[in-house]
Structures are given as structure tokens and as C-alpha cells.
Amino acid sequence: MGETNVRLPVTGMTCANCAANIERNVKKLPGVKDANVNFASEEASVTIDPEAVQVDDLIERIEGAGFGVAKTRVELPVTGMTCANCAANIERALNRKVPGVVNASVNFATERASVEYLPSMTDLDEIIAAVEKAGYGAVRPREEEIEDAEAAARRAEIQDQTRKFLAGVLFAAPLFFLSMGRDFGLLGAWSHAPWVNWLFWALATPVQFYTGWDYYTGGWKSLRNGSANMDVLVAMGSSVAYFYSLALLVYPPLGEHVYFETSAVIITLIKLGKMLEARTKGRTGGAIRKLMGLRPKTATVVRDGRETQVPIERIQVGDVILVRPGESVPVDGEVREGASSVDESMLTGEPLPVDKGPGDEITGGTINKAGLLKFRATRVGRDTALARIIRMVREAQGSKAPIQALADRVAAVFVPGVIGIALVTFAIWWIVGEAFVPSMIRLVAVLVIACPCALGLATPTAIMAGMGKGAERGILFKSSEALETAAGLDTIVLDKTGTLTRGEPAVVDVVGTGSLTDEDEVLRLAATVERGSEHPLGKAVVREASKRGIDPAEPEDFLASSGAGVRARVEGKRVSVGRPEWIEESGTDLSGLGPRIQALQGQGKTVMVLTADGEAAGLVAVADTLKPESRQAVEELHDLGLRVAMLTGDNEQTARAIAQEAGIDEIAANVRPEDKSSRVQAFQEEGRKVGMVGDGINDAPALARADVGLAIGTGTDVAIETGGVILASGDLTGVPRALNLSRSTMRTIRQNLFWAFAYNVALIPIAAGVLNPFESLPLLLRQLHPILAALAMAVSSITVVSNSLRLYRARV
């Protein structure tokens, strides 16, 4: 039975405990295999059995827990309906047959379908296709008519936080200054009149129940779900000060000093923190938004010989598309006409444009820099490389790194623990002889200063920023676990062919012997004979001749001996090119060339002998050459403190030559493809943490066996490569960049967790009076204690998020 991953944008979370509540509730549903809720990205990633549970059930469970799910709504004009049954048929087709459609209703009178759907699971093309498959027509709405509900929900949250914060400032600021002015004797006798306390109450109440209403509703939702979150702490702390002051107002004999300013300023400062946190947190997802912004809205399609501007959603596989200089490529395709250079930095992270011509693949989201290109669309919509990269990065950012388990365990008991500490603090100080008011102030300070948000944000914000930075540089981590594990690797195993080397043979030496001393003439004769050959070595000889501007002659009487060599008549001479053993078997004496042949073979090169009329005339040496960046990549891996090993099917002599040239520490030669996995396992059994680097197809078992598989990908293959990390550029220097980014991200996570824990470990005792720097101050200044606690709480989360954002400036 298959599994489906569903991504739901969640609204209404205020701290990591909210995410834990949603996870707990969703996992209770039959058919839910796993659920991860990311507080930083505000997304729920749920793996379900679609036979046992539907998306509607997930949404209902999340909304039942007191949170929301952002859905996109679209209005579609529908054609072809003749009665109310037609409308019912379309509703059934959309609700039952399109995964991701949350609700569809069709109005026969207005001939419109109103559809709510999850963009992460379906799109407008699938919805329209379902309507058409049911036998009706659907008119695609204009782009601006489609509501981006997720983005709208995030904007609405920031606007709501801002509006409530400004309301808090409007009432709390005059309340605070009036209260402080009265307490310090700056306002005269009138400020002590009874009516002034009623003025304070009038100013504090809008803050308490408008600006602070979210904390009451959030706290109630949390308690209803069997746990306690940050909202409970804030609601309790501010309510103690507010309702104590209200009691004094109603019954003056209880005391004289009211603390309305304390509750109002606490709520306003914490609301400031949440507002800034929401704004700052949104920047951690900047890489995804940047990728999504790369696709143009429209494209120029050639249909029936005419150029037509069409929305990108209407492009179909097989369409011929024109891309002019400076325009973005709308979808993936294959170039039919024209030549240009294309900026592929969004895919590979490499700044240099890549030349494109007929037959070359072109990727949606890249930018045409120079000439006019005409290409045929091969992948559109959700199948394009860019769409798959966005999905992959989103899913990876939403996954949980193992290190986050510690923060989750602490957050689960954090709020109940803080409430207990606050009550014990109040009881101890009251029992030891303090008055009620100072004891209450300490209780409020403990409740307000504790911050589970910083703990909840420490890991996911760094993961989002690190993966976003990687996506910008062509480094794609498939999961948070791969990102974390990569930081602890101590050995990198490299596949040779196609990873360290170019993966195709090239001529590296041409030697003239006997009467034929001109290298170019040796190459011309060899290329002439090899013109008829399909062997990779023969093709390498022909390519080298073409590169040097040498024109081969036309061979006659061509004959190939499988795997050994070729012979032909060239300009009246009998010319042969082949392995030394084959040449000797044909009667040519090579004893004089033996030392030279052995020397070339000792360097890992394949040697071919050229003969003319039965006499040795030259040598051509061919090798699979190192990529230009391979040695630099190995040096950078050494600089990171890693050992580098190479796996190859070549013989020991050839392997050692390549390893020496690249600077590799150890080799495993004569390794068949099916044995690579066991070689990786052997390294692991020595206690090493192994990263395997390969092409992602032939090396799939070894990539899967390694602690982290790093797949070298190029072009549009990037989203289907095997491995935990994908290096889209195909450049081996991406390996040290990926490991460096992984280490930087884990270092940031550890810093975040340290500061989040240290903040609470240090400040809760201060708030409780165990280590109280305010104790020597007069009582009037000591009552600022809860306000400063609220300010500290607001700052803690912003500090953690800002530290994570520094990853975008990291040198990778």
C-alpha cells in the first residue's frame, strides 16, 4: 500500500509547544505514518496512507486543535452544464479524484466552480483537467485572480501582530510614564487621587484584552490539548498583575499601589518580540521565494506558425517556445534552433554562463544571456527541474534534524516546570517574611522571563537558512538528517570515472618513432584509420585531431578487430592502430618501444601503437583525464581534516597514477560496481564516518550504504539523483562546499541552543530572586523587574533567528 507525503501550511502557532500539540493530534489519526511540524517554517509534513486517511481529515484535526491551514481558493467559470446534476458530477470529480482539493462547490446558476486546494499537492492544471475529464469545460482565471492563501496568511499574521503592538504602545506608553511619574513624585498630589487609578485601568484594559487576547486564546487551545505553551506563561503573568490591581481598585483596603502598567508593558513588549520574530523568521525562507520568483509569468509559444503569448501554466509538452536575450526560460526543454549562452547559476551556483545550441537541454528558471533560442518543451508544471528542486528543499527544510530531539524534550516539560518554579518562588518569599507584593512581582517575573520560543526556533531556523544558502549554491540537502550527519564525516570516498575524471577518454600523448617523427602526422594517420571505428578510444583520437585542426584522409578497406585494433589502407599504405599485443601478434617487432610503452602504461594511460606497412611509426596514449577542479577539491577536503579514498575498477597501477595526480590518500582498485557498497561498509567497520561521492546512478548502492551519499548531478537530472546531498553543478568542489556549509549550520544550531538554554538557566534564577541584581534597588525600581523580564524574553527569540540568518552571509 503506497504512502503519500502531504505538506500543510499551518497558521496560529506561537511556540514550539504548539507544533508538538499538532504533531501529537495528527499522529492519533489512523493511517498517519509520521508527522513533523516545523515551527520556524510553519508547515506540517505528514506521511499518510491515502487508503486510510484523507487530507480533509488532517485539516479537520489541525483546525480542531485550534490552529488553521492556509488554503488557496480559485473561482473557475465552467461551461457545458445543462442541469443541476452536471454541477454535482463536477463536484464529485473534484472532491474525490483530485488529491489536494479540500472543498469544491459548483453553482449551476452562475456556472462557476469554487475550489479550495493545497498548492503543495495539486495545481490549477490538474483541477481543470479533472473538469474536462468529467466532460465539461473550465475557463482558466487570470493569474491575479488566484489567491496565494499561504502568502496572504503570513502577511495577515504580520499585519495583525503589528496592529496589536501599535495599539499596545498607544495605551501602554502613557500608562507607564504616568505611573512612573507618580511613583517618583514627579506629577504632584493630583496623581494620587483615586480617579487616577481608574484612568490606569482604562488604559490597561485594551492592552490586556485586545493586544493580549492572543495569549488567552493560545493558552486555552494549548491547555485543551493537554499541554502548556508560552501563551500560558504570558497570560498567567500579566493576569496576576492586572487582576490583583483590579481587586485593589474595587476594594481599596487591600492596598494602595496598582500594577496596571506592569501587565500592559509586559504584553506590549512581548507582542513587539512576536512581531519582530514573525518578520525576521520570514526571511529564513527567502531562498524558496527567490527560486519561485525565477519563473516568468508568460512565455512566447509558436503555434501554427504564429508567436503567441500564453500563461506559463498553459504550456504543454511538445510546444515550441521562443526565448529572447535577457528573458527567463519558462520550462525545461531541448534546443531546436539558435545558439546562446545561458546563466544557470540558479541551478548550479556557478556564475559563468553555459553555451547552448541545437540538441542541448535547457532548464526552466535559467536566463538566456545572448542569442535567440527556439526549444521544444519536455517538462512542464510540477515536473520541471526547478519545481522539483523547490519541492525537495521545502521537504528538507520541514524535516527534523536529530539534534532537535533534545530541544523538543526540554520544550515538552518546560512550561509546566516554569509554572512550578514560579509558584514555589512566590511561596518561599512570602513564607520567609516578604510582603505579598514583592513575592507577586517575583512570580510574574519568573512566568514572563521564561522563553520556550528560543528553544523551539534554535534548530529549524538554522536548518532553513543553511539549506536555503545551499540551494543558492547548487547544494541540495534532501533531509535535515543528511545536513547534520555530513558535519561529522571523517572520510570521503570518491568514485573515479565521471566523478574525479571526465568519464571519457582523451588523447594525452602522441609519440613519433622511426622515420615518422611528426606528431601531427602520427595523429593524422591514426585518426584516418579510426574514422570508421565506434570504439571510445578511436573516437578520442578523432576528437583530438579535430581539436588540433588536422583533417584526416579517407580510409579504404577498413577492418576492425573487436577490442584489439583497426586497420585500413591510407594513401597507399597499410596502416594499423591497436593494442601493443595485437600489433606484435601481426608480426611487428616492438622490442625497441617496450620501455616507452611500459612508462606510459605506468602512468595509468592506455597505449595504442601505429604501424605503417608493417613498421612501428608512432604511439598514441589515451587516458580518462582528471577534471580540472579535482585536485583543488581534494586539497580542500584535506584542509577540512578529512581522509580521501578512491574506488575504481582500474588496475592497481592505473589507480595509483590517478591517485598521485589528484593527491588522494588511499585507493581501492579492481573494484567491480556491485562491490563498491561492500568497500564503503569496510571503511565504516573501521569506525569511520563515510561520505560517498558518485554519479548517483551506477553508484546508487554505495551512496545508500554510506553515512551520507553525495550525488554529483548536472542539469535537469539534479532532482532524481540518489544520495542525501545533491551537487547540482557536477563540480567536485561542491563536496567541500557542502561539508563546510553543513559544519557552519551545525555550529549555528549549537550556538542557538547554547544561548537558548543559557538564557533560561541564567535569568530564571535572577527572576526568582536567587541571583537578584535588582535586590539592592528601591522597591519602586524593583517593580520594573517583570517589565525587564518581558523585554529579555522578546529579545531572546529575535537573537536566535538573527544568528541563523547569518548563514546567508557565510562563505561557502
Coordinates of N, CA and C in Angstrom, one line a residue, residues 73 85 96 100 107 261 387 431 454 526 537 564 636 655 663 761 785:
R73 N -7.7 29.5 -2.8 CA -9.1 29.4 -3.4 C -9.1 30.0 -4.8
N85 N -27.6 18.3 -12.0 CA -26.8 17.0 -11.9 C -25.4 17.2 -12.5
R96 N -13.4 13.9 -5.1 CA -13.0 12.6 -4.9 C -11.8 12.1 -5.7
G100 N -5.6 16.7 -2.9 CA -5.2 18.1 -2.6 C -6.4 19.1 -2.7
N107 N -21.8 26.0 -8.7 CA -23.1 26.6 -8.8 C -23.6 26.6 -10.2
E261 N 0.4 49.1 34.9 CA 1.4 49.4 33.9 C 2.3 48.2 33.7
A387 N 10.8 23.1 -10.3 CA 9.7 22.8 -9.4 C 10.1 21.6 -8.5
I431 N 6.7 33.1 52.6 CA 6.9 32.4 53.9 C 8.0 33.0 54.6
A454 N 12.7 30.5 22.0 CA 14.1 30.4 21.6 C 14.5 29.0 21.4
A526 N 46.5 8.0 -37.6 CA 45.7 7.3 -36.7 C 44.2 7.7 -36.7
L537 N 38.0 4.7 -27.6 CA 39.4 5.1 -27.8 C 39.6 5.7 -29.2
A564 N 40.6 -4.9 -30.1 CA 42.1 -5.0 -30.2 C 42.7 -3.9 -31.1
E636 N 41.0 20.9 -0.7 CA 40.0 21.5 0.2 C 39.5 20.5 1.2
A655 N 45.3 3.1 -11.0 CA 44.7 3.7 -9.9 C 45.7 4.6 -9.1
G663 N 46.2 13.7 -5.5 CA 46.6 13.9 -4.1 C 45.7 13.1 -3.2
V761 N 18.6 29.3 31.9 CA 19.4 28.9 33.1 C 19.8 30.1 33.9
H785 N 11.1 45.1 37.4 CA 11.7 43.7 37.2 C 10.9 42.9 36.2

